[in-house]
Amino acid sequence: MSSQPDNASLSALDLFSVDGLVAFITGAGTGIGLMFAKALVKNGAAKVYVAGRRLEVLEKAASSVGPNVIPVQCDVTSKESLREAVKLVEKDSGYLNLLICNSGITGPSAPAVTSETTLEEWADGNFSRDVNEYVDTFAVNTVAVWYTTMAFLKLLGQGNEKKNVTQQSQVVITSSIAGFNKTSTAGWAYGQSKTAAILASKQLATALPRWNIRANCIAPGIFPSEMTEFAIQQYRGEAGGYGVVPTTMIPLGRLGEEADMAGTILPGRRTSEHVSIDQLEGLQYGKGYRGCRVGAYKDAKQQGPQLRPRGWAKDNVELSKTWSLIEQNEHHHILVPTHPRRREVQNLGMSVRKKSARPQPTDVLVVNRSGIRPVMIRLLKQGVAKRCLRIPDTISGDRDTA
């Protein structure tokens, strides 16, 4: 690895700076969206637009944070409403640096299942759910993510031209850990729609870099919000106390907090300057892969369904080294997990070298896809990366370095 040209770039104030940033957040009147707004404003963002359907809730949220927060009444399922929101931002600021697609609804609940439930009862219980309610869940949690992004892309492009911040413009999509859950903890429609949102983020992360716009996705666990209040009260009775969650549900035994969510959005600015990754899994407490357990995949399976195999890594030392490289060096690039023969992988060397803002090869190219070693070697030979290091595969546990 090359040495940093300037120690100032290692300053926490610089690494996590959002000074001068202009952001637009949907679903920001309460819950996670409001947590994002608070984190950005309290760390120097110039202006944060908080959007949602209930104007009175937005106005209350804005007044609780500060004058830099502007409430915008907007229905993300309406193209006309999105157009009006874009016009407002265009007239008021003229550009955006960050778009956070955070709106979401739970949708229909899943029918209760007991040891006595028959197949017919289970099928009838699911079939009885209202179709429109099911479809509406996708309309808000998935379709609106796509159309909201399309509506604001022009302003994000203008944010790059404005150069008011050092980072490229970015789209952040709030999915959910339910998008990886094979059970119906939050309802079938909710989990399925959040999985679809994750795929949308992958597609955007592949399509948008040609215009210097990044796309990232976070998958939070349970955080205090209107949507999760019922579950929180249920766990309160089971575990004894507000904010306490059974360890069978969350190993740390607690809900996420504002500081945890702030820890996901602030590092996404400078430290991810050259990163467009599909999703940050396991962000129950803003720790990402740093919460990985050590052990073999077979051990994870033996521990029971509450421990997801994705949370296991083979080599904790190598994992720590990987995170050290990622967090200390802004000239890295994380390759999204995808098939090695996909076009974005084959063209990575060309696309990286075209970036005039990057005069030197990427210091570290971090990938996390097994079977990708030939691609790593080719990128080294092309001079794209000085070193390649693959994150330990959190499912199989194998590892490649080059």
Coordinates of C-alpha atoms in Angstrom, one line a residue:
M1 CA 0.0 0.0 0.0
S2 CA 1.1 3.5 -0.7
S3 CA 1.4 6.0 2.1
Q4 CA -1.2 8.7 2.6
P5 CA -0.1 11.9 0.8
D6 CA -1.5 14.0 3.7
N7 CA -2.2 13.1 7.3
A8 CA -5.1 15.5 7.3
S9 CA -7.1 12.9 5.3
L10 CA -6.9 10.6 8.3
S11 CA -8.6 13.0 10.6
A12 CA -12.0 11.8 11.8
L13 CA -13.4 15.3 11.2
D14 CA -12.3 15.0 7.6
L15 CA -13.2 11.3 7.1
F16 CA -16.8 11.7 8.3
S17 CA -17.4 15.3 7.3
V18 CA -20.7 16.3 5.8
D19 CA -20.0 20.0 5.9
G20 CA -22.0 21.8 3.2
L21 CA -23.9 18.7 2.2
V22 CA -27.4 19.0 0.8
A23 CA -29.6 16.0 1.3
F24 CA -33.2 14.8 0.6
I25 CA -34.6 12.1 2.9
T26 CA -38.0 10.4 2.3
G27 CA -39.9 8.9 5.2
A28 CA -38.1 11.3 7.5
G29 CA -40.8 12.6 9.8
T30 CA -40.1 9.8 12.3
G31 CA -37.9 6.8 13.0
I32 CA -34.8 6.0 11.0
G33 CA -35.3 8.9 8.5
L34 CA -35.4 11.4 11.3
M35 CA -32.3 9.8 12.8
F36 CA -30.5 10.4 9.5
A37 CA -31.6 14.0 9.4
K38 CA -30.4 14.7 12.9
A39 CA -27.0 13.0 12.3
L40 CA -26.4 15.0 9.1
V41 CA -27.5 18.4 10.5
K42 CA -25.6 18.0 13.8
N43 CA -22.4 17.3 11.8
G44 CA -22.5 20.2 9.4
A45 CA -24.9 19.5 6.6
A46 CA -26.0 22.7 5.0
K47 CA -29.5 21.7 4.3
V48 CA -31.6 18.6 4.8
Y49 CA -35.1 18.2 3.2
V50 CA -37.3 15.8 5.2
A51 CA -40.1 14.4 3.1
G52 CA -43.3 12.5 3.9
R53 CA -47.0 12.5 3.5
R54 CA -47.9 14.1 6.9
L55 CA -46.9 17.8 6.8
E56 CA -47.6 18.4 10.5
V57 CA -45.3 15.5 11.5
L58 CA -42.6 16.8 9.2
E59 CA -42.9 20.3 10.6
K60 CA -42.6 19.0 14.1
A61 CA -39.5 17.0 13.1
A62 CA -37.9 19.9 11.4
S63 CA -38.4 22.3 14.4
S64 CA -36.9 19.7 16.7
V65 CA -33.7 19.5 14.7
G66 CA -33.0 23.0 13.5
P67 CA -33.4 25.7 10.8
N68 CA -31.4 23.7 8.3
V69 CA -34.2 21.1 8.0
I70 CA -36.9 21.8 5.5
P71 CA -40.2 19.8 5.5
V72 CA -41.5 18.7 2.1
Q73 CA -44.9 17.1 1.8
C74 CA -44.4 14.3 -0.7
D75 CA -46.1 11.0 -1.6
V76 CA -43.4 8.8 -3.0
T77 CA -46.0 6.6 -4.8
S78 CA -47.1 9.6 -6.9
K79 CA -45.0 10.7 -9.9
E80 CA -46.7 14.1 -9.8
S81 CA -45.8 14.5 -6.1
L82 CA -42.2 13.6 -6.8
R83 CA -42.0 16.1 -9.6
E84 CA -43.3 18.8 -7.3
A85 CA -40.7 17.9 -4.7
V86 CA -37.9 18.0 -7.3
K87 CA -39.1 21.5 -8.4
L88 CA -39.0 22.7 -4.8
V89 CA -35.5 21.5 -4.3
E90 CA -34.3 22.8 -7.7
K91 CA -35.7 26.2 -6.9
D92 CA -34.5 26.4 -3.3
S93 CA -31.0 24.8 -3.7
G94 CA -30.5 23.8 -7.3
Y95 CA -28.8 20.5 -6.5
L96 CA -28.4 17.5 -4.2
N97 CA -25.4 15.6 -2.9
L98 CA -27.3 12.8 -1.1
L99 CA -30.7 11.1 -1.7
I100 CA -31.9 8.7 1.0
C101 CA -34.8 6.6 0.0
N102 CA -36.2 5.7 3.4
S103 CA -40.0 5.5 3.1
G104 CA -41.5 2.2 4.0
I105 CA -44.6 0.4 5.3
T106 CA -45.1 -3.0 7.0
G107 CA -47.9 -4.3 4.9
P108 CA -50.2 -7.2 5.8
S109 CA -49.2 -9.4 8.7
A110 CA -48.5 -13.1 8.3
P111 CA -51.0 -15.6 9.9
A112 CA -50.0 -17.1 13.1
V113 CA -48.6 -20.6 12.9
T114 CA -48.6 -23.2 15.7
S115 CA -47.7 -26.9 15.9
E116 CA -51.4 -27.6 15.3
T117 CA -51.6 -25.5 12.1
T118 CA -52.4 -27.6 9.0
L119 CA -51.2 -26.9 5.5
E120 CA -54.7 -25.9 4.4
E121 CA -55.1 -23.5 7.3
W122 CA -51.7 -21.9 6.6
A123 CA -52.5 -21.5 2.9
D124 CA -56.0 -20.1 3.6
G125 CA -54.6 -17.7 6.1
N126 CA -52.2 -16.3 3.6
F127 CA -54.7 -16.3 0.7
S128 CA -57.2 -14.3 2.8
R129 CA -54.8 -11.3 3.0
D130 CA -55.9 -8.3 0.9
V131 CA -54.2 -8.3 -2.5
N132 CA -54.2 -4.5 -2.7
E133 CA -52.5 -4.2 0.7
Y134 CA -49.9 -6.7 -0.5
V135 CA -49.2 -4.8 -3.7
D136 CA -49.2 -1.5 -1.8
T137 CA -46.3 -2.8 0.3
F138 CA -44.2 -3.2 -2.9
A139 CA -45.4 0.1 -4.2
V140 CA -43.9 2.0 -1.2
N141 CA -40.9 -0.3 -0.3
T142 CA -39.7 -1.1 -3.8
V143 CA -41.3 0.8 -6.7
A144 CA -41.1 4.1 -5.0
V145 CA -37.4 3.6 -4.3
W146 CA -36.9 3.3 -8.1
Y147 CA -39.0 6.3 -9.1
T148 CA -37.8 8.5 -6.3
T149 CA -34.2 7.8 -7.5
M150 CA -35.1 8.5 -11.1
A151 CA -36.8 11.8 -10.2
F152 CA -33.8 13.2 -8.3
L153 CA -30.9 11.9 -10.5
K154 CA -30.7 15.2 -12.4
L155 CA -30.2 17.1 -9.1
L156 CA -27.6 14.6 -7.9
G157 CA -25.8 15.1 -11.2
Q158 CA -25.9 18.9 -10.6
G159 CA -24.5 18.2 -7.1
N160 CA -21.4 16.7 -8.8
E161 CA -21.1 19.8 -11.0
K162 CA -21.5 22.1 -8.0
K163 CA -18.5 20.5 -6.2
N164 CA -19.6 21.9 -2.8
V165 CA -18.4 18.7 -1.2
T166 CA -15.5 16.4 -2.1
Q167 CA -17.5 13.3 -2.5
Q168 CA -19.5 12.1 -5.5
S169 CA -23.3 12.3 -5.2
Q170 CA -24.9 9.3 -3.7
V171 CA -28.2 7.4 -3.4
V172 CA -28.7 5.5 -0.1
I173 CA -31.6 3.0 0.1
T174 CA -33.0 1.8 3.4
S175 CA -33.9 -1.8 3.1
S176 CA -34.2 -4.1 6.1
I177 CA -32.6 -7.2 7.6
A178 CA -36.1 -8.7 6.8
G179 CA -34.9 -8.7 3.2
F180 CA -32.5 -11.6 4.2
N181 CA -34.9 -13.3 6.7
K182 CA -36.4 -16.6 5.5
T183 CA -39.2 -16.3 8.0
S184 CA -42.2 -14.0 8.2
T185 CA -41.2 -12.0 11.3
A186 CA -42.4 -8.7 9.8
G187 CA -44.8 -10.2 7.2
W188 CA -44.2 -11.9 3.9
A189 CA -44.9 -8.8 1.8
Y190 CA -42.5 -6.7 3.9
G191 CA -39.6 -9.1 3.6
Q192 CA -40.1 -9.7 -0.1
S193 CA -40.4 -6.0 -0.9
K194 CA -37.2 -5.3 1.1
T195 CA -35.4 -8.0 -0.8
A196 CA -36.5 -6.4 -4.0
A197 CA -35.2 -3.0 -2.8
I198 CA -31.8 -4.6 -2.2
L199 CA -31.7 -5.8 -5.8
A200 CA -32.7 -2.3 -7.0
S201 CA -29.7 -0.9 -5.0
K202 CA -27.4 -3.5 -6.8
Q203 CA -28.7 -2.5 -10.2
L204 CA -28.3 1.2 -9.4
A205 CA -24.8 0.6 -8.0
T206 CA -23.9 -0.9 -11.4
A207 CA -25.7 1.6 -13.6
L208 CA -24.9 5.0 -12.0
P209 CA -21.1 5.1 -11.6
R210 CA -20.7 6.1 -15.3
W211 CA -22.3 9.4 -14.3
N212 CA -20.2 9.5 -11.1
I213 CA -23.1 8.8 -8.8
R214 CA -22.9 6.0 -6.2
A215 CA -25.7 3.8 -4.8
N216 CA -25.6 2.0 -1.5
C217 CA -28.0 0.1 0.7
I218 CA -28.3 -0.5 4.4
A219 CA -30.3 -3.3 6.0
P220 CA -31.1 -2.2 9.6
G221 CA -32.6 -4.5 12.2
I222 CA -35.1 -3.2 14.8
F223 CA -34.9 0.5 15.5
P224 CA -37.5 2.6 17.4
S225 CA -40.2 3.9 15.0
E226 CA -43.9 4.0 14.5
M227 CA -43.6 0.9 12.4
T228 CA -41.8 -1.2 15.0
E229 CA -43.7 0.0 18.1
F230 CA -45.9 -3.0 18.3
A231 CA -43.0 -5.4 18.2
I232 CA -41.0 -3.3 20.7
Q233 CA -43.9 -3.5 23.2
Q234 CA -44.2 -7.2 22.6
Y235 CA -40.5 -7.7 23.3
R236 CA -40.7 -5.4 26.3
G237 CA -43.1 -7.9 27.9
E238 CA -41.0 -10.9 27.0
A239 CA -37.6 -9.5 27.9
G240 CA -38.5 -7.0 30.7
G241 CA -37.9 -3.4 29.8
Y242 CA -38.3 -0.9 26.9
G243 CA -35.5 -1.4 24.4
V244 CA -34.7 -4.8 25.6
V245 CA -35.0 -7.6 23.0
P246 CA -34.7 -11.3 23.5
T247 CA -31.2 -12.5 22.6
T248 CA -32.7 -15.2 20.4
M249 CA -33.9 -12.4 18.2
I250 CA -30.9 -10.0 18.5
P251 CA -27.7 -11.4 20.2
L252 CA -26.9 -8.1 21.8
G253 CA -30.3 -8.0 23.4
R254 CA -31.2 -4.4 22.6
L255 CA -32.8 -2.2 19.9
G256 CA -30.8 0.0 17.6
E257 CA -30.3 3.6 18.8
E258 CA -29.8 7.0 17.1
A259 CA -26.0 6.8 17.5
D260 CA -26.0 3.4 15.8
M261 CA -27.9 4.8 12.8
A262 CA -25.7 7.9 12.6
G263 CA -22.8 5.5 12.5
T264 CA -24.1 4.1 9.2
I265 CA -24.7 7.3 7.3
L266 CA -21.7 9.4 8.3
P267 CA -19.0 6.9 7.3
G268 CA -20.8 6.7 4.0
R269 CA -19.5 10.1 3.0
R270 CA -15.7 10.4 2.9
T271 CA -14.6 6.8 3.7
S272 CA -16.8 5.5 0.9
E273 CA -15.8 8.1 -1.6
H274 CA -14.7 5.5 -4.1
V275 CA -17.2 2.8 -3.1
S276 CA -20.4 1.7 -4.7
I277 CA -21.4 -1.5 -2.9
D278 CA -24.8 -3.2 -2.9
Q279 CA -25.7 -3.6 0.7
L280 CA -24.3 -3.3 4.2
E281 CA -25.7 -6.3 6.0
G282 CA -26.3 -6.7 9.7
L283 CA -26.4 -3.0 10.4
Q284 CA -28.4 -3.5 13.5
Y285 CA -25.9 -1.4 15.4
G286 CA -23.9 0.3 12.6
K287 CA -21.1 -2.3 12.7
G288 CA -21.5 -4.1 9.4
Y289 CA -19.1 -7.0 8.9
R290 CA -17.2 -6.0 12.0
G291 CA -19.8 -8.0 14.0
C292 CA -18.8 -11.2 12.4
R293 CA -18.4 -14.3 14.6
V294 CA -15.4 -16.6 14.0
G295 CA -16.0 -20.2 13.1
A296 CA -16.8 -22.7 10.4
Y297 CA -20.0 -22.7 8.4
K298 CA -20.9 -26.1 9.8
D299 CA -20.6 -24.7 13.3
A300 CA -22.9 -21.8 12.4
K301 CA -25.5 -24.3 11.2
Q302 CA -25.3 -26.2 14.5
Q303 CA -26.0 -23.1 16.5
G304 CA -29.6 -22.9 15.3
P305 CA -31.6 -20.6 13.1
Q306 CA -31.2 -17.5 15.2
L307 CA -27.5 -17.2 14.0
R308 CA -27.3 -16.3 10.3
P309 CA -24.4 -18.1 8.6
R310 CA -23.6 -14.7 6.8
G311 CA -22.4 -13.5 10.2
W312 CA -19.5 -16.0 10.3
A313 CA -16.0 -15.5 9.0
K314 CA -13.2 -18.1 8.9
D315 CA -10.3 -15.9 9.9
N316 CA -10.8 -13.0 12.4
V317 CA -7.3 -11.7 12.0
E318 CA -7.6 -11.4 8.2
L319 CA -11.0 -9.8 8.6
S320 CA -9.6 -7.2 11.0
K321 CA -6.8 -6.5 8.5
T322 CA -9.3 -6.0 5.8
W323 CA -11.3 -3.5 7.8
S324 CA -8.1 -1.7 8.7
L325 CA -7.2 -1.3 5.0
I326 CA -10.7 -0.2 4.2
E327 CA -11.1 2.3 7.0
Q328 CA -7.6 3.9 6.8
N329 CA -7.3 4.3 3.0
E330 CA -9.7 6.4 1.0
H331 CA -8.3 5.1 -2.4
H332 CA -9.9 1.7 -2.3
H333 CA -12.7 0.2 -4.3
I334 CA -15.1 -2.5 -3.1
L335 CA -16.3 -4.7 -5.9
V336 CA -19.9 -5.7 -5.4
P337 CA -20.4 -9.5 -5.1
T338 CA -21.4 -10.5 -8.5
H339 CA -20.5 -13.1 -11.1
P340 CA -16.9 -12.7 -12.4
R341 CA -18.0 -12.7 -16.0
R342 CA -20.5 -9.9 -15.6
R343 CA -19.7 -6.8 -17.7
E344 CA -19.1 -4.5 -14.7
V345 CA -16.4 -6.8 -13.5
Q346 CA -14.7 -7.2 -16.8
N347 CA -14.8 -3.5 -17.5
L348 CA -13.7 -2.4 -14.0
G349 CA -10.1 -1.8 -15.0
M350 CA -11.2 0.4 -17.8
S351 CA -13.7 2.4 -15.8
V352 CA -11.3 3.0 -12.9
R353 CA -8.5 4.2 -15.2
K354 CA -10.8 6.6 -16.9
K355 CA -11.4 8.5 -13.7
S356 CA -9.3 11.6 -14.0
A357 CA -9.7 12.3 -10.3
R358 CA -7.7 9.2 -9.5
P359 CA -4.2 9.7 -10.8
Q360 CA -2.8 6.6 -9.1
P361 CA -3.9 3.0 -9.1
T362 CA -6.3 1.9 -6.5
D363 CA -4.3 1.0 -3.4
V364 CA -6.5 -1.9 -2.4
L365 CA -9.2 -3.6 -4.4
V366 CA -11.5 -5.5 -2.0
V367 CA -13.9 -8.0 -3.4
N368 CA -16.0 -10.7 -1.7
R369 CA -16.8 -13.3 -4.3
S370 CA -15.4 -16.8 -4.4
G371 CA -13.8 -17.9 -7.7
I372 CA -12.8 -14.4 -8.6
R373 CA -9.0 -14.8 -8.2
P374 CA -8.4 -14.7 -12.0
V375 CA -10.1 -11.4 -12.2
M376 CA -8.0 -10.1 -9.3
I377 CA -4.8 -11.2 -11.0
R378 CA -5.8 -9.5 -14.3
L379 CA -6.6 -6.2 -12.5
L380 CA -3.2 -6.3 -10.8
K381 CA -1.5 -6.8 -14.2
Q382 CA -3.5 -3.9 -15.7
G383 CA -2.2 -1.6 -12.9
V384 CA -5.7 -1.0 -11.6
A385 CA -4.8 -2.1 -8.1
K386 CA -1.5 -2.3 -6.2
R387 CA -3.0 -5.1 -4.1
C388 CA -6.1 -7.2 -4.1
L389 CA -7.6 -8.7 -1.0
R390 CA -10.9 -10.6 -0.9
I391 CA -13.0 -10.3 2.2
P392 CA -13.4 -13.7 3.8
D393 CA -16.5 -15.2 2.3
T394 CA -19.0 -15.1 5.1
I395 CA -20.9 -18.1 3.8
S396 CA -18.1 -20.5 2.8
G397 CA -15.2 -19.1 4.8
D398 CA -12.7 -19.4 2.0
R399 CA -10.3 -16.5 1.1
D400 CA -8.1 -15.3 -1.8
T401 CA -5.4 -12.7 -1.8
A402 CA -3.2 -11.5 -4.6

